[in-house]
């Protein structure tokens, strides 16, 4: 079995005492059904700008835009 490595980004979004967590799909290969932070894969053109990658993933997964954070 060959292991592949991918660069990931993740963010915890706080609102006072609340933290936004996402529940992973039960059909995911890795960590199915577990709660996780907002995040995903860093695209090749984002390697020098991980913050941009993080904001992109937040928008993709939650609809929350950078100017709303």
PDB file of C-alpha atoms in Angstrom:
ATOM      1  CA  UNK A   1       0.000   0.000   0.000  1.00  0.00           C
ATOM      2  CA  UNK A   2       1.368   3.384  -1.009  1.00  0.00           C
ATOM      3  CA  UNK A   3       0.757   6.327   1.290  1.00  0.00           C
ATOM      4  CA  UNK A   4       0.181   9.709  -0.304  1.00  0.00           C
ATOM      5  CA  UNK A   5       0.631  13.006   1.503  1.00  0.00           C
ATOM      6  CA  UNK A   6      -1.505  16.074   0.919  1.00  0.00           C
ATOM      7  CA  UNK A   7      -1.148  19.468   2.541  1.00  0.00           C
ATOM      8  CA  UNK A   8      -4.282  20.390   4.474  1.00  0.00           C
ATOM      9  CA  UNK A   9      -5.682  23.510   6.096  1.00  0.00           C
ATOM     10  CA  UNK A  10      -8.112  23.827   8.974  1.00  0.00           C
ATOM     11  CA  UNK A  11      -9.835  26.517  11.010  1.00  0.00           C
ATOM     12  CA  UNK A  12     -11.830  26.696  14.213  1.00  0.00           C
ATOM     13  CA  UNK A  13     -14.414  29.476  14.049  1.00  0.00           C
ATOM     14  CA  UNK A  14     -15.433  30.945  17.405  1.00  0.00           C
ATOM     15  CA  UNK A  15     -18.471  33.089  18.244  1.00  0.00           C
ATOM     16  CA  UNK A  16     -18.334  33.947  21.944  1.00  0.00           C
ATOM     17  CA  UNK A  17     -18.496  30.532  23.676  1.00  0.00           C
ATOM     18  CA  UNK A  18     -19.565  28.631  20.537  1.00  0.00           C
ATOM     19  CA  UNK A  19     -17.249  26.780  18.150  1.00  0.00           C
ATOM     20  CA  UNK A  20     -18.304  25.780  14.630  1.00  0.00           C
ATOM     21  CA  UNK A  21     -17.616  22.101  14.014  1.00  0.00           C
ATOM     22  CA  UNK A  22     -18.603  20.013  10.988  1.00  0.00           C
ATOM     23  CA  UNK A  23     -19.609  16.361  11.091  1.00  0.00           C
ATOM     24  CA  UNK A  24     -17.857  14.288   8.443  1.00  0.00           C
ATOM     25  CA  UNK A  25     -19.966  12.100   6.192  1.00  0.00           C
ATOM     26  CA  UNK A  26     -20.390   8.511   7.342  1.00  0.00           C
ATOM     27  CA  UNK A  27     -19.118   7.328   3.940  1.00  0.00           C
ATOM     28  CA  UNK A  28     -15.769   9.149   4.102  1.00  0.00           C
ATOM     29  CA  UNK A  29     -12.704   6.909   3.879  1.00  0.00           C
ATOM     30  CA  UNK A  30     -10.849   8.688   6.696  1.00  0.00           C
ATOM     31  CA  UNK A  31     -12.557   9.484  10.018  1.00  0.00           C
ATOM     32  CA  UNK A  32     -16.143   8.806   8.895  1.00  0.00           C
ATOM     33  CA  UNK A  33     -18.849  10.368  11.062  1.00  0.00           C
ATOM     34  CA  UNK A  34     -16.423  12.290  13.272  1.00  0.00           C
ATOM     35  CA  UNK A  35     -16.652  15.968  14.163  1.00  0.00           C
ATOM     36  CA  UNK A  36     -13.937  18.172  12.671  1.00  0.00           C
ATOM     37  CA  UNK A  37     -12.897  21.749  12.108  1.00  0.00           C
ATOM     38  CA  UNK A  38     -13.600  23.516   8.822  1.00  0.00           C
ATOM     39  CA  UNK A  39     -10.864  22.695   6.326  1.00  0.00           C
ATOM     40  CA  UNK A  40      -9.625  20.799   3.352  1.00  0.00           C
ATOM     41  CA  UNK A  41      -6.825  20.412   0.843  1.00  0.00           C
ATOM     42  CA  UNK A  42      -4.416  23.215  -0.020  1.00  0.00           C
ATOM     43  CA  UNK A  43      -4.358  23.777  -3.781  1.00  0.00           C
ATOM     44  CA  UNK A  44      -0.949  23.846  -5.518  1.00  0.00           C
ATOM     45  CA  UNK A  45      -1.153  27.586  -6.250  1.00  0.00           C
ATOM     46  CA  UNK A  46      -1.897  28.278  -2.538  1.00  0.00           C
ATOM     47  CA  UNK A  47       1.251  26.743  -1.012  1.00  0.00           C
ATOM     48  CA  UNK A  48       2.768  30.194  -0.428  1.00  0.00           C
ATOM     49  CA  UNK A  49      -0.525  31.575   0.939  1.00  0.00           C
ATOM     50  CA  UNK A  50      -2.018  29.105   3.430  1.00  0.00           C
ATOM     51  CA  UNK A  51      -4.313  31.797   4.862  1.00  0.00           C
ATOM     52  CA  UNK A  52      -5.920  32.222   1.424  1.00  0.00           C
ATOM     53  CA  UNK A  53      -6.465  28.467   1.305  1.00  0.00           C
ATOM     54  CA  UNK A  54      -8.069  28.529   4.729  1.00  0.00           C
ATOM     55  CA  UNK A  55     -10.499  31.321   3.792  1.00  0.00           C
ATOM     56  CA  UNK A  56     -11.373  29.481   0.551  1.00  0.00           C
ATOM     57  CA  UNK A  57     -12.182  26.289   2.434  1.00  0.00           C
ATOM     58  CA  UNK A  58     -14.293  28.183   4.984  1.00  0.00           C
ATOM     59  CA  UNK A  59     -16.310  29.761   2.154  1.00  0.00           C
ATOM     60  CA  UNK A  60     -16.683  26.446   0.286  1.00  0.00           C
ATOM     61  CA  UNK A  61     -17.802  24.437   3.293  1.00  0.00           C
ATOM     62  CA  UNK A  62     -19.876  27.002   5.202  1.00  0.00           C
ATOM     63  CA  UNK A  63     -20.730  29.891   2.881  1.00  0.00           C
ATOM     64  CA  UNK A  64     -19.059  32.271   5.357  1.00  0.00           C
ATOM     65  CA  UNK A  65     -16.934  34.806   3.469  1.00  0.00           C
ATOM     66  CA  UNK A  66     -13.617  36.292   4.604  1.00  0.00           C
ATOM     67  CA  UNK A  67     -15.133  39.744   5.221  1.00  0.00           C
ATOM     68  CA  UNK A  68     -17.742  38.159   7.532  1.00  0.00           C
ATOM     69  CA  UNK A  69     -15.150  36.710   9.905  1.00  0.00           C
TER      70      UNK A  69
END
